[in-house]
Coordinates of C-alpha atoms and ligand atoms in Angstrom, one line a residue:
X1 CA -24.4 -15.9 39.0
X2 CA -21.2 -16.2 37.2
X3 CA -18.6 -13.6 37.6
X4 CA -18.1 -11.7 34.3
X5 CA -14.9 -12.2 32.4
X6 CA -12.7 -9.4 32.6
X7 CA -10.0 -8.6 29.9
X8 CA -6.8 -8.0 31.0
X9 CA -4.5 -6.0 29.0
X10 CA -0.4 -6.5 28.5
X11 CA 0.5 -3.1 29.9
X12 CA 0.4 -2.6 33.5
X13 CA 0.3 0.8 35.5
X14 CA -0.2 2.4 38.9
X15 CA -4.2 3.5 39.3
X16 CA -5.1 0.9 36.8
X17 CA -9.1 0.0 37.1
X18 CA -9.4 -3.3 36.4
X19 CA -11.0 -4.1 39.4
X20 CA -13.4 -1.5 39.3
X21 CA -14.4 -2.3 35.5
X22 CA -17.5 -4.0 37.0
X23 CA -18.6 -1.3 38.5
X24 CA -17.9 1.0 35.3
X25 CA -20.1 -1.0 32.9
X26 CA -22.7 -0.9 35.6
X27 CA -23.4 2.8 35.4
X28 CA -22.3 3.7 31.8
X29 CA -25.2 4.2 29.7
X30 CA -24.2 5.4 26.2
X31 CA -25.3 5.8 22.7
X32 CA -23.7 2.5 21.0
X33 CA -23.5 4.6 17.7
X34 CA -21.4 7.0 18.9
X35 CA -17.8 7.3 19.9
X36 CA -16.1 6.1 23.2
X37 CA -13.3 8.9 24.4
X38 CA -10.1 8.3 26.6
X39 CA -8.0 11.0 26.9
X40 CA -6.2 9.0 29.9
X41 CA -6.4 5.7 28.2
X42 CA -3.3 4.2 30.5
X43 CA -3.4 0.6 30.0
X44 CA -6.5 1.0 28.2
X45 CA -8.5 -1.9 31.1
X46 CA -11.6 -0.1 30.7
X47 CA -11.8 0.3 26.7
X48 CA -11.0 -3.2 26.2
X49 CA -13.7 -4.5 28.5
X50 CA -16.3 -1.6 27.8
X51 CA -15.6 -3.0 23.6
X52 CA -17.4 -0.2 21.9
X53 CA -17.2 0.4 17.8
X54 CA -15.9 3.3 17.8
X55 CA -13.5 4.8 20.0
X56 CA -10.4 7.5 20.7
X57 CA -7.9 6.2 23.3
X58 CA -5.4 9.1 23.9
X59 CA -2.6 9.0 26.5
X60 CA 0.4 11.6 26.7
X61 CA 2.3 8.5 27.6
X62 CA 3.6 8.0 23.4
X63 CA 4.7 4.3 24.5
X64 CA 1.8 3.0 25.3
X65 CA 0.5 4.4 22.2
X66 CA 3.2 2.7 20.0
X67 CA 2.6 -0.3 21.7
X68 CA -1.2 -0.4 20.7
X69 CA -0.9 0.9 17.4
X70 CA 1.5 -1.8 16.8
X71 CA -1.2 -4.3 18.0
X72 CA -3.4 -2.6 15.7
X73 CA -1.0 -2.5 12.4
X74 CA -0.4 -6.3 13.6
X75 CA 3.5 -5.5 14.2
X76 CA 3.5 -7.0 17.7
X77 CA 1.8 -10.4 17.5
X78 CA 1.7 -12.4 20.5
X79 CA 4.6 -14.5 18.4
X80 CA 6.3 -11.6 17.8
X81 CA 6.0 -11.1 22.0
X82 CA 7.0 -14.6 23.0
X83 CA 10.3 -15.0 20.6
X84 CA 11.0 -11.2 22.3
X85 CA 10.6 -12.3 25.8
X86 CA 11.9 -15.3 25.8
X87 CA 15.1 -13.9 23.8
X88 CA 15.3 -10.9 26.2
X89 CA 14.1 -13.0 29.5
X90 CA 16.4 -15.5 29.2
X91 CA 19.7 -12.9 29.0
X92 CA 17.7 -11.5 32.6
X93 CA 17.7 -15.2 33.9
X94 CA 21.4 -15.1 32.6
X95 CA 22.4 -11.6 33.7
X96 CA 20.0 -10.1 36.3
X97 CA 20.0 -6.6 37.6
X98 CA 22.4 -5.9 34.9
X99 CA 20.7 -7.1 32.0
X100 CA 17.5 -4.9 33.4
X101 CA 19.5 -1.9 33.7
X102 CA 21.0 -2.4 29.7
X103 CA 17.1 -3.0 28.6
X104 CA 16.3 0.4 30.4
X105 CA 19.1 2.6 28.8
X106 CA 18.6 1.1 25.5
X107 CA 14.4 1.6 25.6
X108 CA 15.7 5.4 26.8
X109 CA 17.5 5.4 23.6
X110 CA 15.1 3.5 21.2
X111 CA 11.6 3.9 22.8
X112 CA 11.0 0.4 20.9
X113 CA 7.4 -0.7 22.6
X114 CA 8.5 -4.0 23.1
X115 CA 11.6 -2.9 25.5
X116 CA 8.8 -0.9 27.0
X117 CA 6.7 -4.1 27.7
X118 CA 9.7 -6.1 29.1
X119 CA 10.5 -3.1 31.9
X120 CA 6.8 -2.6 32.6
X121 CA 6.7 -6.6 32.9
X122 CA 9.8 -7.0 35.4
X123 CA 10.1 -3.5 36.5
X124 CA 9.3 -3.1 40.4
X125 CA 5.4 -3.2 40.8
X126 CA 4.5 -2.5 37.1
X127 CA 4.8 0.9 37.5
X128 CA 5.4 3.6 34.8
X129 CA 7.4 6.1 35.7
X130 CA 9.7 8.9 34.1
X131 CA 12.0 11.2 35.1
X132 CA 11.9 15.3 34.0
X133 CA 14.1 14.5 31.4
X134 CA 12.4 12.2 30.1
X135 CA 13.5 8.7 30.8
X136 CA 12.0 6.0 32.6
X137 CA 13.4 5.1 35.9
X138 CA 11.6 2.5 37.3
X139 CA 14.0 -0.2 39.2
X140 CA 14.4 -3.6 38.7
X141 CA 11.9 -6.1 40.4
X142 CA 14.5 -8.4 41.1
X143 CA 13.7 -11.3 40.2
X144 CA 16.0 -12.6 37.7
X145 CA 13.7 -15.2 36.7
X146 CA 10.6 -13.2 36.0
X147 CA 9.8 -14.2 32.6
X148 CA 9.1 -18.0 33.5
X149 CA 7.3 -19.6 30.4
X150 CA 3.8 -19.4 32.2
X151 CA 4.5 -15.8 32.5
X152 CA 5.4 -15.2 28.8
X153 CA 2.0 -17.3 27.8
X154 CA 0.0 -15.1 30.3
X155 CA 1.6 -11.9 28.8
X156 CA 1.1 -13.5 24.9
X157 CA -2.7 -14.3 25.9
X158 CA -2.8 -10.7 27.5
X159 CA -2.0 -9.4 23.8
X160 CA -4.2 -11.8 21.6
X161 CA -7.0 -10.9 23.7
X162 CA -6.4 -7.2 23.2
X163 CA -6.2 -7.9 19.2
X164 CA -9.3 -9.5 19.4
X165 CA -11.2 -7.1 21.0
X166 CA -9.4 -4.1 19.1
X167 CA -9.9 -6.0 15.5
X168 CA -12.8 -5.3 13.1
X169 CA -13.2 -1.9 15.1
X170 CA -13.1 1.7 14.6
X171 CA -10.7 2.2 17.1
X172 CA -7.8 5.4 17.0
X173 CA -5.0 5.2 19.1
X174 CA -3.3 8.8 19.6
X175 CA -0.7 10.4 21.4
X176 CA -1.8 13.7 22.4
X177 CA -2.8 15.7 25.6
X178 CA -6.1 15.6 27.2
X179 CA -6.9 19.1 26.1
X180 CA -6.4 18.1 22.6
X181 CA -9.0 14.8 22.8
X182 CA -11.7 17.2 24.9
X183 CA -12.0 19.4 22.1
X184 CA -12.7 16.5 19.9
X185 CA -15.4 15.6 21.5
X186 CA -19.3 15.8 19.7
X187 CA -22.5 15.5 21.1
X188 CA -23.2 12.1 21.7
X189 CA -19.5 10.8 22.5
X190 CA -19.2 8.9 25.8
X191 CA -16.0 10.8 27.8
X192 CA -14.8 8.5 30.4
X193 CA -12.0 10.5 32.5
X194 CA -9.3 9.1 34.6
X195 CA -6.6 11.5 34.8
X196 CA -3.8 11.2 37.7
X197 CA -5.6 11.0 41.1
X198 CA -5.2 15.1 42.5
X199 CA -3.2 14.6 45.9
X200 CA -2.9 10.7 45.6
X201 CA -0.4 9.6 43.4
X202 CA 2.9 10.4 44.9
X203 CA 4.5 9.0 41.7
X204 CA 2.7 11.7 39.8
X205 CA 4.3 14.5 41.8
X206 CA 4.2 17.7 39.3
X207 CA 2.7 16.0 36.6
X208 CA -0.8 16.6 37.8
X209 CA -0.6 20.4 39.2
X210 CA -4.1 21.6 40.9
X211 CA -4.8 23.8 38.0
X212 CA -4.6 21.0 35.9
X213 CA -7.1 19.0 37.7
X214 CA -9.3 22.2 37.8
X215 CA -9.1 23.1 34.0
X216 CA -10.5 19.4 33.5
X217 CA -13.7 19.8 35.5
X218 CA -14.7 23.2 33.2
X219 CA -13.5 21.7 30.0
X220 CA -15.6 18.4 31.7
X221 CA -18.7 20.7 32.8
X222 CA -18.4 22.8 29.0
X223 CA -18.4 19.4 26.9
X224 CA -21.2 18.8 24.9
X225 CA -20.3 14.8 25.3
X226 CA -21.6 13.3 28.3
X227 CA -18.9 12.7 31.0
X228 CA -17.8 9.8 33.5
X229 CA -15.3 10.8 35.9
X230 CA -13.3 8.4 38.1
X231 CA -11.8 9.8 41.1
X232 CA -11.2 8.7 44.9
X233 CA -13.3 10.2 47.8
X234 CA -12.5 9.3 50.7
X235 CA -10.5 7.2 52.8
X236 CA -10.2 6.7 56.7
X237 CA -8.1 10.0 56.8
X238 CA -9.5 12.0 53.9
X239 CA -11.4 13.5 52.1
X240 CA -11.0 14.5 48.7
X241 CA -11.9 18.2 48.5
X242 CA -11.3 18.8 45.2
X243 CA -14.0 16.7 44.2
X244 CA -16.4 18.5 46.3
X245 CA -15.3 21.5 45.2
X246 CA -15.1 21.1 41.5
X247 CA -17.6 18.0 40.4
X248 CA -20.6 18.1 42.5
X249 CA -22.9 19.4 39.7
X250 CA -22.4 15.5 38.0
X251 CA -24.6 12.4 39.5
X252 CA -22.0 10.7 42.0
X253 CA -22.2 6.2 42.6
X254 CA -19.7 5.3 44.8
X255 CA -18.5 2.0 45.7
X256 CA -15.8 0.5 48.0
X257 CA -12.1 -0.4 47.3
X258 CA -9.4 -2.0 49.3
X259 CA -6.0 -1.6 48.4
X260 CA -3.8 -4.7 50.1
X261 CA -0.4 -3.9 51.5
X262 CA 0.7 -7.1 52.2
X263 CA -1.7 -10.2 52.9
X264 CA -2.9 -9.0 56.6
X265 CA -6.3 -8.2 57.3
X266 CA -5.3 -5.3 59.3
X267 CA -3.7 -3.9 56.1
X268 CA -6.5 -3.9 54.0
X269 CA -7.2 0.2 53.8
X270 CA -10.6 0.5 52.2
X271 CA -11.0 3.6 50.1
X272 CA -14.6 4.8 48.4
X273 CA -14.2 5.5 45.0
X274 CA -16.5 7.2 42.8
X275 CA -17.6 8.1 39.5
X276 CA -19.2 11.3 38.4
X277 CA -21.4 11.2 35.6
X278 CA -23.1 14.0 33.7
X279 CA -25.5 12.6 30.7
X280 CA -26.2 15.0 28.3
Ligands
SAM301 C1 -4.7 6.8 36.3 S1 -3.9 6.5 34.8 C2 -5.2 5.8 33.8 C3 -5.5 4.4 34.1 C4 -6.4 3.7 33.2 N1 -7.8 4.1 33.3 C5 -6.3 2.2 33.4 O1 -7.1 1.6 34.1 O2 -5.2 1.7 33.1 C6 -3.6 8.1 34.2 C7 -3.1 8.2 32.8 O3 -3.0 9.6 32.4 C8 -1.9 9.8 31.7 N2 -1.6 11.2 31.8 C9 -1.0 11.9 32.9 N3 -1.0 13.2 32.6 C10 -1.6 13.4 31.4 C11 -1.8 14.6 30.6 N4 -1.5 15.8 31.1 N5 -2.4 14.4 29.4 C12 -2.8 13.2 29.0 N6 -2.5 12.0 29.7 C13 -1.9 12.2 30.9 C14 -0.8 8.9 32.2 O4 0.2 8.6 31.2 C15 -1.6 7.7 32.6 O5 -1.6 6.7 31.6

């Protein structure tokens, strides 16, 4: 059988599920007239690759927002990205750590998307990260040389294929919280729900309180859209309680991650993942 092409977006961030967008589409049975609802769209992997008409992608992240809706409106082109990388990547090449460091405070002052792509593109591990005030604080990768030419093509690929998919469709990109996208929800819609990972993301430390998590599964459980929830269960030391505790009335499919630290095959920690789905 051949192995299904998967879209791969521009943006990059920690929990992203392009690996388990196979495994999605496998168990999402929708309404194709009706709307498809993110209110955790990240690096929107699983909208791109799901492709449906209609759809709101939300995200409280506003630069990730920015940066879509400026693929949308056609102000980032994948020329636009090239001559921008290749400006900005060669004063790295030129610079290093330094020139990082300068792209950081000035994205901190302008919140321009494209700065954003650079630092999510040579920051250390694609991670997105801010601090209480605000700002992003995400170290340098440190490699001076990140943005080779075949890595500026792969990135400008990455956002032509995101166009295309996006183009011709019905598609609202918003910056708002989760709350605010639930409520917008109508019988029919397709919710599919990956907030921060409760007890997981170390990175996410007070920006994903219990109660949070909690309020999600009743406004989940109240919607009158149907619901598709992404969340770990267990690994070789856990088990995710919360999940026990708060989704069990959804239908659960689970299926089996690793997560590589290194190239070792003692390092490969397996971790079963899950999606709970209630069809209305
Ligand atoms: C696990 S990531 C989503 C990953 C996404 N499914 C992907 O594959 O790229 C969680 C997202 O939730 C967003 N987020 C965190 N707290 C939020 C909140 N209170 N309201 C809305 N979005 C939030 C983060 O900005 C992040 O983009």
């Amino acid at each position: 059988m051949q192995k299904e092409k998967i879209i791969v977006p521009p943006i990059k961030c920690q929990g992203i599920k392009t690996k388990l967008v196979p495994f999605i589409k496998e168990h999402i049975h929708r309404d194709l007239s009706k709307r498809w609802i993110e209110p955790f769209m990240g690096t929107g992997v699983v909208a791109f690759n799901v492709a449906p008409e209609k759809a709101l992608l939300t995200d409280k992240n506003q630069y990730i927002i920015s940066f879509y809706q400026a693929i949308q409106q056609q102000l980032i082109t994948a020329p636009v990205v090239r001559e921008f990388l290749e400006y900005h990547g060669g004063k790295l090449a030129q610079y290093g750590a330094d020139y990082y460091m300068k792209m950081r405070d000035d994205f901190n002052q302008n919140g321009d998307p494209l700065y954003f792509l650079f630092l999510n593109r040579s920051d250390f591990n694609g991670m997105i990260r801010f601090n209480r005030k605000g700002m992003f604080n995400v170290p340098f990768c440190h490699k001076p040389n990140r943005f080779a030419k075949a890595y500026i093509t792969k990135i400008c690929n990455q956002v032509q294929s995101v166009w295309e998919v996006m183009k011709d469709k019905d598609w609202v990109f918003k910056h708002c919280s989760w709350q605010e996208t639930m409520e917008n929800a109508e019988p029919g819609d397709y919710i599919y729900l990956d907030s921060p990972y409760i007890g997981r993301d170390t990175s996410y430390v007070g920006e994903w309180p219990d109660e949070e998590a909690i309020s999600l599964a009743e406004y989940a459980a109240a919607s009158p859209a149907n619901v598709c929830l992404s969340m770990w269960k267990e690994n070789q030391f856990r088990k995710n309680e919360h999940l026990y505790s708060y989704w069990s009335q959804f239908t659960w499919f689970d299926t089996t991650h690793f997560y590589h630290i290194g190239g070792k095959e003692k390092n490969r920690h397996p971790m079963i993942e899950v999606l709970a789905i209630k069809n209305v």
